[in-house]
Amino acid sequence: MSMRRVAVVGAGMTKFMRRALETPKELAWLAAKGALDSAGMTLDQIQGVVHGTAPDAFDGLHMKGEYLSEGSGGWKKPYLRCYVGGGTGVYAIAQGWFQVASGLFDTALVVCEEKMSTCLPHPQAAFLTIFDNITEQPLKPNLLWIFALEQNRYMARHGIRVEEIARVSVKNKRNALGHPSAQLGAELTVKDVLASEIMAWPVHRLMVSPTSDGAAAVVLAAEDVAKRVTDKPVWIQGVGWCLDTTYWTNRDLYYPEYVEKAAWMAYHMAGIREPRQEINIAEPYDPFAYKELHHLEGLQLAPKGKAPQLLADGVFDRDGDLPSSPSGGLLGVGNPIAAAGTMKVCELFWQLRGEAGPRQVPGKPRRGVAQAWGDLMQVGTVVVMGTAQL
Amino acid sequence: MSGEPRTVRGTPLELADLKKGKVFTTAYVPKIQYAWDTGVAIGRYLEELKNGRLIARRCQRCQRTMVPPRMFCERCFRSTDEWVYVQDTGTVNTFSLCYVSWDVRRLKTPEIPAVIEIDGASPGMGIMHVLGKVNPKQVRVGMRVRAVWKPPPQRTGSITDILYFAPIKGKTTKVGTAKKPR
């Protein structure tokens, strides 16, 4: 493929909070400015701006992309808002990537923002309208239903126990203790997780990520610009995304095939044949504890049904063979929908540059994968990043 | 300058800060109404629900019998070919015991949402509904269930014309025996 090389040259994010004083626009500004500062760049060096944010229903604002444009640095620039539910935060990176890879622009600023606290009494109610309006909404479903249904199917097909899944919450909330943006870092035991309220069996409260307000951003640059502004560019080696059918009750939820397809699209681009050997660090999407395991399998980083065992063996610990969610993930750092996926991309940027502070994984990781997921359990979005210029 | 920010910005608030008026807020309660057309496929599906029956659409090319029905096959990207009545019985593919309502109220008695693979449709073809008349502790993946319908005069042509699915006594299929949908 005759694409130009694209690097991430800066990253920034706000605190993730249950409720922020700042408006969505102010949150977007803080993250965008943080990313530009980290790259040592100013907005006039940015040619295109990509913004990602989830449903307008959270904010009760129509044309939310336009509303957010100034905070994202989009004033009088080619500006694009993109949205694939929870998958948005990584999808937005791909949108920025092809603007630069194609040669259209030399630089792009990618900003993802979410403010969920506005919606009262709880943003959960806004999720009702993601279900089919005629055949499902009359049953008054909530978002917990589909996660619980998927987790139960995953457990039933493989004979996995709830306590094996609880370990994800323990690991990620512990990892988050080292993250300055984290909302829910904690030192917990499997027992604590299982003692927490059952929200929707088999899902316990401590297996669910919080609702959050926050923003995250990265600066992308073509090779010549990247080398001029930093001596430590982190290259985007591959991107992938894939959407499965909205008829989610017609699929077997035990395995996310669409994540596998998205992953292989990115791996092929990156020249990866053996993901388990060639990926040093993973940031899979973990809005619920089982999702991290489900996604590690979809990302080909664990055989089907075997991720719980690898987790128990310590493979996914920060000092394990394949650290997974060293950031603390959505479970620990927080889940402002679109911004959460971009937080994972920021984490790869810091980890691969050796700048992750107390969260730094040992052994100088050279290549990582970040993944997000969403819509009606149907979209996988993947980015592979590395220190090597392929 | 490069690397992780030393100071991360953002100002956390508590709900009490709003209630006590420490910060200003303005409120908006949307008042909008919609009338959704049910379309060709789902219109017929609802009509048949009113009659106490489940109906599917079949694609002759991929040989799938699909429920909920659709007028085009998303895989073959061609029109589906025929209407096929399917059974009002099926197998629990997965379920949850949910203690939280859609608007985040806590429930003492759990709702039991499930995906039910419908008999007569292609393997793996399920619909979402709820289970009833069952001890939550006894629900299993693989349990055989049958629709419990509202009395005919109360039906309106809605998925809620089925009140819930209830177990068919003593019948459970082994997990994973349901074939993967094609």
XYZ file of C-alpha atoms in Angstrom:
572
model
C 0.000 0.000 0.000
C 1.454 3.354 -0.964
C 0.601 5.136 2.253
C 2.812 7.649 4.043
C 4.154 6.821 7.482
C 2.259 8.478 10.323
C 3.445 8.981 13.899
C 1.842 10.011 17.153
C 3.962 12.932 18.386
C 1.940 14.194 21.347
C -0.754 13.078 23.783
C -2.838 14.751 26.458
C -5.811 14.049 28.632
C -7.886 15.514 31.433
C -8.726 13.874 34.715
C -11.552 11.379 34.331
C -14.290 12.327 36.813
C -17.825 11.261 37.710
C -18.786 14.910 37.281
C -16.636 17.744 36.002
C -17.164 21.444 36.535
C -15.851 22.000 33.002
C -18.190 22.028 30.005
C -17.621 19.501 27.200
C -15.942 22.266 25.201
C -13.613 23.141 28.096
C -12.708 19.473 28.590
C -11.912 19.104 24.875
C -9.721 22.222 25.077
C -7.735 20.916 28.063
C -6.977 17.624 26.306
C -6.231 19.214 22.918
C -3.929 21.819 24.442
C -2.206 19.115 26.502
C -1.521 17.073 23.368
C -0.190 20.088 21.440
C 2.034 21.121 24.375
C 3.396 17.596 24.655
C 4.324 17.719 20.954
C 5.768 21.217 21.356
C 3.375 22.375 18.642
C 0.767 25.090 18.226
C -2.641 24.951 16.596
C -1.483 26.798 13.484
C 0.731 23.797 12.706
C -2.359 21.546 12.603
C -3.998 21.049 9.205
C -6.981 18.806 9.981
C -8.988 18.130 13.138
C -10.882 14.926 13.919
C -13.323 14.848 16.797
C -14.943 11.795 18.380
C -17.872 11.909 20.778
C -20.755 9.562 21.578
C -24.539 10.104 21.483
C -25.910 13.637 21.490
C -28.447 12.285 24.000
C -25.860 12.383 26.817
C -25.546 16.140 26.512
C -29.021 16.965 25.255
C -27.236 19.007 22.584
C -27.862 18.524 18.914
C -24.901 19.041 16.549
C -22.553 18.147 19.385
C -19.616 17.868 16.990
C -20.107 21.464 15.921
C -20.611 22.572 19.532
C -17.286 20.967 20.458
C -15.337 22.223 17.455
C -13.707 25.252 19.083
C -12.562 23.245 22.109
C -11.030 20.697 19.770
C -9.120 23.287 17.798
C -11.415 22.996 14.795
C -11.948 26.713 14.158
C -11.730 27.435 10.417
C -10.139 24.083 9.691
C -11.207 20.921 7.887
C -13.106 19.337 10.773
C -14.724 15.919 11.015
C -16.768 14.358 13.787
C -16.923 10.576 13.857
C -18.872 8.166 15.980
C -19.164 4.387 16.375
C -20.401 4.203 19.974
C -17.796 2.982 22.430
C -15.498 2.163 19.513
C -15.129 5.867 18.718
C -11.930 6.584 20.672
C -9.813 4.277 18.516
C -11.866 4.756 15.330
C -11.068 8.492 15.512
C -7.345 7.642 15.393
C -7.915 5.730 12.155
C -9.828 8.730 10.748
C -6.909 11.026 11.562
C -4.418 8.456 10.325
C -5.789 8.265 6.790
C -5.940 12.036 6.451
C -2.167 12.074 6.989
C -1.267 8.686 5.467
C -3.037 9.633 2.236
C -0.918 12.746 1.850
C -3.923 15.052 2.245
C -2.479 16.670 5.389
C 0.892 16.635 7.139
C -0.639 16.948 10.607
C -3.915 16.093 12.316
C -5.219 16.654 15.818
C -7.529 13.916 17.133
C -9.676 14.852 20.143
C -12.265 12.663 21.889
C -14.548 13.989 24.608
C -17.462 12.788 26.680
C -19.512 14.377 29.417
C -22.007 11.839 30.685
C -22.942 13.447 34.008
C -25.261 15.987 32.396
C -27.923 13.335 31.790
C -30.117 12.861 34.875
C -30.867 10.953 36.954
C -28.307 8.697 35.263
C -26.897 8.541 31.706
C -27.941 4.880 31.585
C -31.446 5.953 30.548
C -30.034 7.493 27.358
C -28.901 4.027 26.307
C -32.488 2.759 25.965
C -32.603 4.167 22.464
C -29.697 2.086 21.170
C -32.002 -0.958 21.119
C -34.312 -1.727 18.211
C -37.121 0.788 18.499
C -39.927 -1.645 17.664
C -38.901 -5.157 18.674
C -36.718 -4.450 21.727
C -37.387 -1.077 23.378
C -40.919 -2.054 24.519
C -39.245 -4.672 26.756
C -37.497 -1.814 28.623
C -33.964 -3.153 28.202
C -30.908 -1.522 29.748
C -27.263 -1.649 28.900
C -26.502 -4.087 31.715
C -28.738 -6.620 29.976
C -26.604 -6.991 26.895
C -23.317 -7.096 28.793
C -24.722 -9.679 31.220
C -26.152 -11.726 28.342
C -22.819 -11.656 26.537
C -20.795 -12.457 29.668
C -23.079 -15.366 30.508
C -22.813 -16.742 26.959
C -18.989 -16.449 27.120
C -18.946 -18.207 30.502
C -21.431 -20.904 29.458
C -19.623 -21.802 26.217
C -16.231 -22.155 27.910
C -17.183 -23.170 31.457
C -15.648 -19.990 32.906
C -16.408 -19.011 36.535
C -17.317 -15.500 37.729
C -14.284 -15.374 40.046
C -11.951 -15.841 37.067
C -13.483 -12.734 35.515
C -13.323 -10.734 38.771
C -9.514 -10.821 38.515
C -9.691 -8.296 35.674
C -11.235 -5.709 38.021
C -8.550 -6.383 40.625
C -5.714 -5.972 38.095
C -7.047 -2.895 36.319
C -8.135 -0.937 39.381
C -4.716 -1.631 40.913
C -2.925 -0.504 37.742
C -4.978 2.704 37.795
C -3.488 3.694 41.153
C -0.470 4.892 39.159
C -2.484 6.987 36.692
C -2.825 10.715 37.432
C -6.182 10.874 35.577
C -7.763 7.893 37.302
C -11.248 8.016 38.750
C -11.426 4.599 40.415
C -7.965 3.269 41.221
C -8.168 0.829 44.148
C -6.446 -2.050 45.860
C -9.057 -4.815 45.881
C -9.300 -8.590 46.152
C -11.357 -11.045 44.122
C -13.433 -11.474 47.271
C -14.222 -7.736 47.345
C -15.354 -7.823 43.730
C -17.606 -10.835 44.309
C -18.994 -9.247 47.483
C -20.068 -6.146 45.554
C -23.728 -5.821 44.585
C -25.013 -8.047 41.782
C -26.245 -5.600 39.161
C -27.229 -8.135 36.517
C -25.991 -11.637 37.238
C -23.247 -12.575 36.364
C -22.161 -8.911 36.477
C -21.224 -7.444 39.869
C -20.918 -3.740 40.514
C -17.097 -3.773 40.670
C -16.968 -5.434 37.242
C -18.566 -2.358 35.651
C -16.668 0.763 34.594
C -17.998 4.057 35.933
C -19.718 6.787 33.963
C -17.276 9.631 33.532
C -16.569 13.096 32.200
C -13.247 13.591 30.434
C -11.292 14.081 27.236
C -8.145 12.742 25.568
C -6.238 13.831 22.476
C -3.254 12.982 20.281
C -1.311 14.794 17.573
C -0.552 12.852 14.384
C 2.182 13.855 11.963
C 3.668 12.678 8.687
C 7.225 11.343 8.770
C 9.111 14.543 7.966
C 7.155 16.634 10.466
C 7.323 13.899 13.108
C 11.115 13.702 12.885
C 11.387 17.456 13.126
C 9.254 17.829 16.265
C 10.401 14.821 18.293
C 13.211 12.308 18.528
C 10.780 9.743 19.897
C 7.897 9.403 17.432
C 5.570 6.453 18.003
C 4.527 5.073 14.630
C 1.032 3.998 13.729
C 1.844 0.667 12.118
C -1.688 -0.497 11.402
C -5.350 0.421 11.785
C -8.467 -1.723 11.457
C -12.170 -1.591 12.060
C -15.161 -3.791 11.366
C -18.901 -3.656 11.999
C -21.025 -6.775 12.568
C -24.820 -6.988 12.185
C -27.234 -5.034 14.368
C -29.296 -8.258 14.600
C -27.258 -9.118 17.673
C -29.616 -11.892 18.806
C -28.764 -13.755 15.598
C -25.056 -14.028 16.479
C -23.247 -16.204 19.003
C -22.058 -13.637 21.533
C -19.384 -15.902 23.010
C -16.752 -14.575 20.559
C -16.317 -11.148 18.898
C -15.578 -12.068 15.275
C -15.699 -8.418 14.249
C -12.814 -7.657 16.661
C -10.821 -10.486 15.065
C -11.453 -9.050 11.588
C -10.497 -5.545 12.693
C -7.368 -6.895 14.389
C -6.208 -8.809 11.320
C -6.746 -5.747 9.146
C -4.385 -3.824 11.452
C -1.945 -6.735 11.893
C -1.617 -7.300 8.132
C -0.855 -3.605 7.681
C 1.779 -3.867 10.418
C 3.251 -7.072 8.946
C 2.314 -9.059 12.048
C 1.827 -12.803 11.590
C 2.061 -14.047 15.168
C 0.313 -11.437 17.333
C 1.046 -13.315 20.554
C 4.790 -13.122 19.818
C 4.933 -9.726 18.154
C 2.778 -7.586 20.479
C 4.516 -6.500 23.717
C 1.702 -4.580 25.363
C -2.090 -4.494 24.979
C -4.787 -1.982 25.812
C -8.011 -3.895 25.068
C -11.360 -2.240 25.747
C -12.617 -3.106 29.247
C -15.936 -1.374 29.994
C -16.869 -4.561 31.864
C -14.376 -7.005 33.367
C -15.143 -9.922 31.029
C -14.764 -7.656 27.985
C -11.004 -7.433 28.477
C -10.740 -11.237 28.252
C -13.245 -11.424 25.385
C -11.263 -8.808 23.484
C -7.839 -10.341 24.193
C -9.223 -13.449 22.493
C -10.638 -11.433 19.588
C -7.255 -9.693 19.266
C -5.628 -13.148 18.914
C -3.616 -12.585 22.093
C -5.210 -15.587 23.816
C -6.832 -18.734 22.426
C -10.651 -18.817 22.618
C -11.750 -19.387 26.219
C -8.160 -19.338 27.525
C -7.723 -15.678 28.481
C -8.971 -16.310 32.071
C -6.240 -18.900 32.620
C -3.514 -16.622 31.213
C -4.812 -13.859 33.491
C -4.644 -16.165 36.524
C -1.091 -17.112 35.483
C -0.056 -13.438 35.630
C 0.618 -13.114 31.889
C -1.416 -9.893 31.699
C 0.043 -8.235 34.818
C 2.102 -5.080 34.367
C 5.267 -7.132 34.826
C 3.844 -10.149 32.994
C 4.745 -11.533 29.587
C 1.991 -9.499 27.869
C 0.883 -6.569 30.058
C -2.789 -5.798 29.432
C -4.399 -2.470 30.382
C -1.326 -1.196 32.255
C -3.138 2.178 32.219
C -5.774 0.817 34.565
C -8.295 0.639 31.747
C -11.844 1.860 31.784
C -12.452 -0.054 35.011
C -9.803 1.968 36.818
C -9.141 5.195 34.918
C -12.781 5.698 33.954
C -15.084 5.517 30.961
C -15.999 8.811 29.313
C -17.143 6.810 26.276
C -15.248 8.195 23.274
C -12.359 9.549 25.364
C -11.774 6.140 26.975
C -10.535 4.555 23.740
C -8.219 7.495 23.081
C -6.920 7.208 26.658
C -5.705 3.733 25.639
C -3.888 5.178 22.630
C -2.314 7.830 24.895
C -1.172 5.012 27.188
C 0.588 3.198 24.322
C 2.267 6.477 23.372
C 3.650 6.973 26.896
C 4.527 3.304 27.418
C 6.359 2.952 24.095
C 8.343 6.118 24.807
C 9.204 4.878 28.303
C 7.378 7.823 29.852
C 4.590 6.094 31.754
C 6.038 6.883 35.164
C 4.883 4.502 37.891
C 2.873 2.545 35.313
C 5.834 1.863 33.031
C 5.961 -1.775 31.976
C 9.452 -3.254 32.201
C 11.497 -4.505 29.253
C 11.233 -1.533 26.871
C 8.091 -2.544 24.954
C 8.466 -1.920 21.227
C 4.976 -2.557 19.960
C 1.461 -2.316 21.347
C -2.158 -2.702 20.319
C -5.094 -0.592 21.492
C -8.677 -1.577 20.830
C -12.133 -0.180 21.433
C -15.577 -1.644 20.956
C -19.153 -0.499 20.913
C -22.421 0.258 19.153
C -24.822 -2.643 19.717
C -22.004 -5.065 20.629
C -20.933 -4.967 17.015
C -17.923 -2.775 16.254
C -14.231 -3.446 16.762
C -11.658 -0.683 16.249
C -7.925 -1.408 16.455
C -4.646 0.469 16.200
C -1.147 -1.023 16.298
C 1.630 1.337 17.397
C 5.361 0.801 17.621
C 8.763 2.400 17.983
C 9.971 0.945 14.674
C 9.396 2.867 11.480
C 8.148 0.123 9.151
C 8.552 19.347 26.586
C 7.340 15.820 26.100
C 5.862 12.864 27.905
C 3.150 12.377 30.423
C 1.752 15.596 31.860
C 2.936 16.202 35.409
C -0.321 17.909 36.282
C -3.570 16.642 34.876
C -6.309 19.210 34.661
C -10.035 18.970 35.369
C -12.227 19.945 38.301
C -14.219 17.130 39.939
C -17.635 17.999 41.377
C -20.008 16.117 43.658
C -23.736 15.904 42.979
C -24.153 17.798 46.266
C -22.325 20.760 44.704
C -25.212 21.063 42.250
C -27.938 20.469 44.794
C -26.516 23.039 47.195
C -26.185 25.564 44.414
C -22.383 25.799 44.653
C -22.296 25.839 40.863
C -24.862 27.111 38.406
C -26.796 24.656 36.262
C -29.680 25.009 33.868
C -32.176 22.231 33.198
C -33.792 20.926 30.023
C -36.544 18.330 29.787
C -37.065 17.457 26.133
C -40.678 17.082 25.020
C -40.599 15.355 21.680
C -42.736 12.595 20.214
C -42.138 10.163 17.393
C -44.364 7.844 15.377
C -42.143 5.079 14.013
C -43.395 3.330 10.902
C -42.995 -0.380 11.433
C -42.033 -1.109 7.846
C -42.855 -4.096 5.648
C -41.112 -6.920 7.522
C -41.667 -5.832 11.114
C -45.196 -4.641 10.303
C -46.100 -8.205 9.341
C -44.197 -9.575 12.346
C -46.316 -7.416 14.685
C -49.539 -8.374 12.866
C -48.711 -12.035 13.420
C -47.823 -11.413 17.067
C -51.361 -10.060 17.431
C -52.526 -13.392 15.993
C -50.424 -15.280 18.528
C -47.820 -16.499 16.024
C -44.155 -15.864 15.218
C -43.184 -15.409 11.599
C -39.787 -15.380 9.877
C -38.386 -14.582 6.407
C -36.344 -17.052 4.407
C -33.489 -16.357 1.988
C -33.283 -19.049 -0.705
C -29.647 -18.310 -1.463
C -28.107 -18.718 2.001
C -30.991 -20.896 3.201
C -31.379 -18.922 6.407
C -34.785 -18.595 8.091
C -34.472 -15.265 9.881
C -36.259 -13.894 12.914
C -36.836 -11.007 13.428
C -37.849 -11.046 9.737
C -36.355 -8.682 7.170
C -37.191 -7.946 3.538
C -33.567 -8.197 2.442
C -30.759 -10.563 3.394
C -27.859 -8.545 4.764
C -25.353 -11.271 3.809
C -26.486 -12.045 0.243
C -27.675 -8.451 -0.216
C -30.741 -9.560 -2.139
C -34.458 -9.668 -1.391
C -35.587 -12.422 0.947
C -37.975 -14.860 -0.704
C -40.764 -16.102 1.531
C -42.635 -15.876 4.804
C -42.286 -18.891 7.098
C -44.189 -19.485 10.325
C -41.899 -20.600 13.140
C -42.731 -22.028 16.574
C -43.401 -20.066 19.736
C -40.992 -22.380 21.555
C -37.226 -22.202 21.793
C -34.028 -22.653 23.747
C -32.380 -20.180 26.133
C -29.100 -19.153 24.444
C -28.101 -16.844 27.290
C -29.811 -14.971 30.127
C -29.228 -12.573 33.003
C -30.866 -11.895 36.356
C -31.036 -8.116 36.332
C -31.592 -6.149 39.538
C -31.566 -2.726 37.888
C -34.368 -1.240 35.773
C -33.768 0.627 32.527
C -33.930 3.928 34.433
C -31.574 2.673 37.157
C -34.038 1.847 39.908
C -33.043 -1.119 42.072
C -35.312 -4.177 41.781
C -35.924 -6.748 44.532
C -37.177 -9.357 42.089
C -34.857 -9.570 39.105
C -35.967 -9.163 35.526
C -34.739 -12.129 33.480
C -33.772 -10.964 29.996
C -32.747 -13.738 27.641
C -31.844 -14.497 24.061
C -34.140 -17.308 22.938
C -33.275 -19.364 19.867
C -36.597 -19.882 18.112
C -37.630 -23.370 16.948
C -38.120 -23.510 13.208
C -35.740 -20.614 12.514
C -32.131 -21.327 11.498
C -29.823 -22.477 14.312
C -28.614 -19.546 16.386
C -31.492 -17.273 15.293
C -32.714 -15.756 18.526
C -34.833 -12.898 19.760
C -34.524 -10.901 22.948
C -37.314 -11.318 25.460
C -37.814 -11.943 29.175
C -38.438 -15.158 31.100
C -41.257 -15.533 33.610
C -42.956 -18.144 35.819
C -39.555 -19.521 36.775
C -37.404 -19.522 39.886
C -34.446 -17.281 38.928
C -32.062 -19.782 40.506
C -33.250 -22.500 38.169
C -32.738 -20.710 34.870
C -30.066 -22.360 32.734
C -28.542 -21.828 29.317
C -30.096 -24.559 27.186
C -33.463 -24.461 29.006
C -36.454 -25.109 26.759
C -39.109 -22.398 26.886
C -42.495 -21.515 25.409
C -44.116 -18.106 24.832
C -46.901 -17.099 27.211
C -49.253 -14.823 25.281
C -51.602 -12.091 26.400
C -55.279 -13.014 25.922
C -56.257 -12.116 22.298
C -58.406 -9.067 23.162
C -55.457 -7.478 24.997
C -52.958 -7.880 22.156
C -51.943 -4.739 20.321
C -49.454 -5.921 17.721
C -46.359 -5.540 19.862
C -43.479 -7.689 21.066
C -45.144 -7.355 24.484
C -48.089 -9.425 23.183
C -45.814 -12.181 24.440
C -45.824 -11.592 28.204
C -42.719 -13.725 28.717
C -41.266 -17.111 27.899
C -41.782 -19.837 30.526
C -39.929 -23.122 30.942
C -41.237 -26.289 29.319
C -40.955 -28.674 32.246
C -37.877 -30.830 32.531
C -36.333 -29.843 29.195
C -32.769 -28.598 28.946
C -30.385 -28.860 26.013
C -26.638 -29.090 26.615
C -24.771 -25.774 26.352
C -23.090 -25.211 23.058
C -25.123 -27.845 21.232
C -26.920 -25.115 19.357
C -25.122 -24.825 16.043
C -23.380 -21.636 15.142
C -25.472 -19.414 12.919
C -24.309 -19.613 9.333
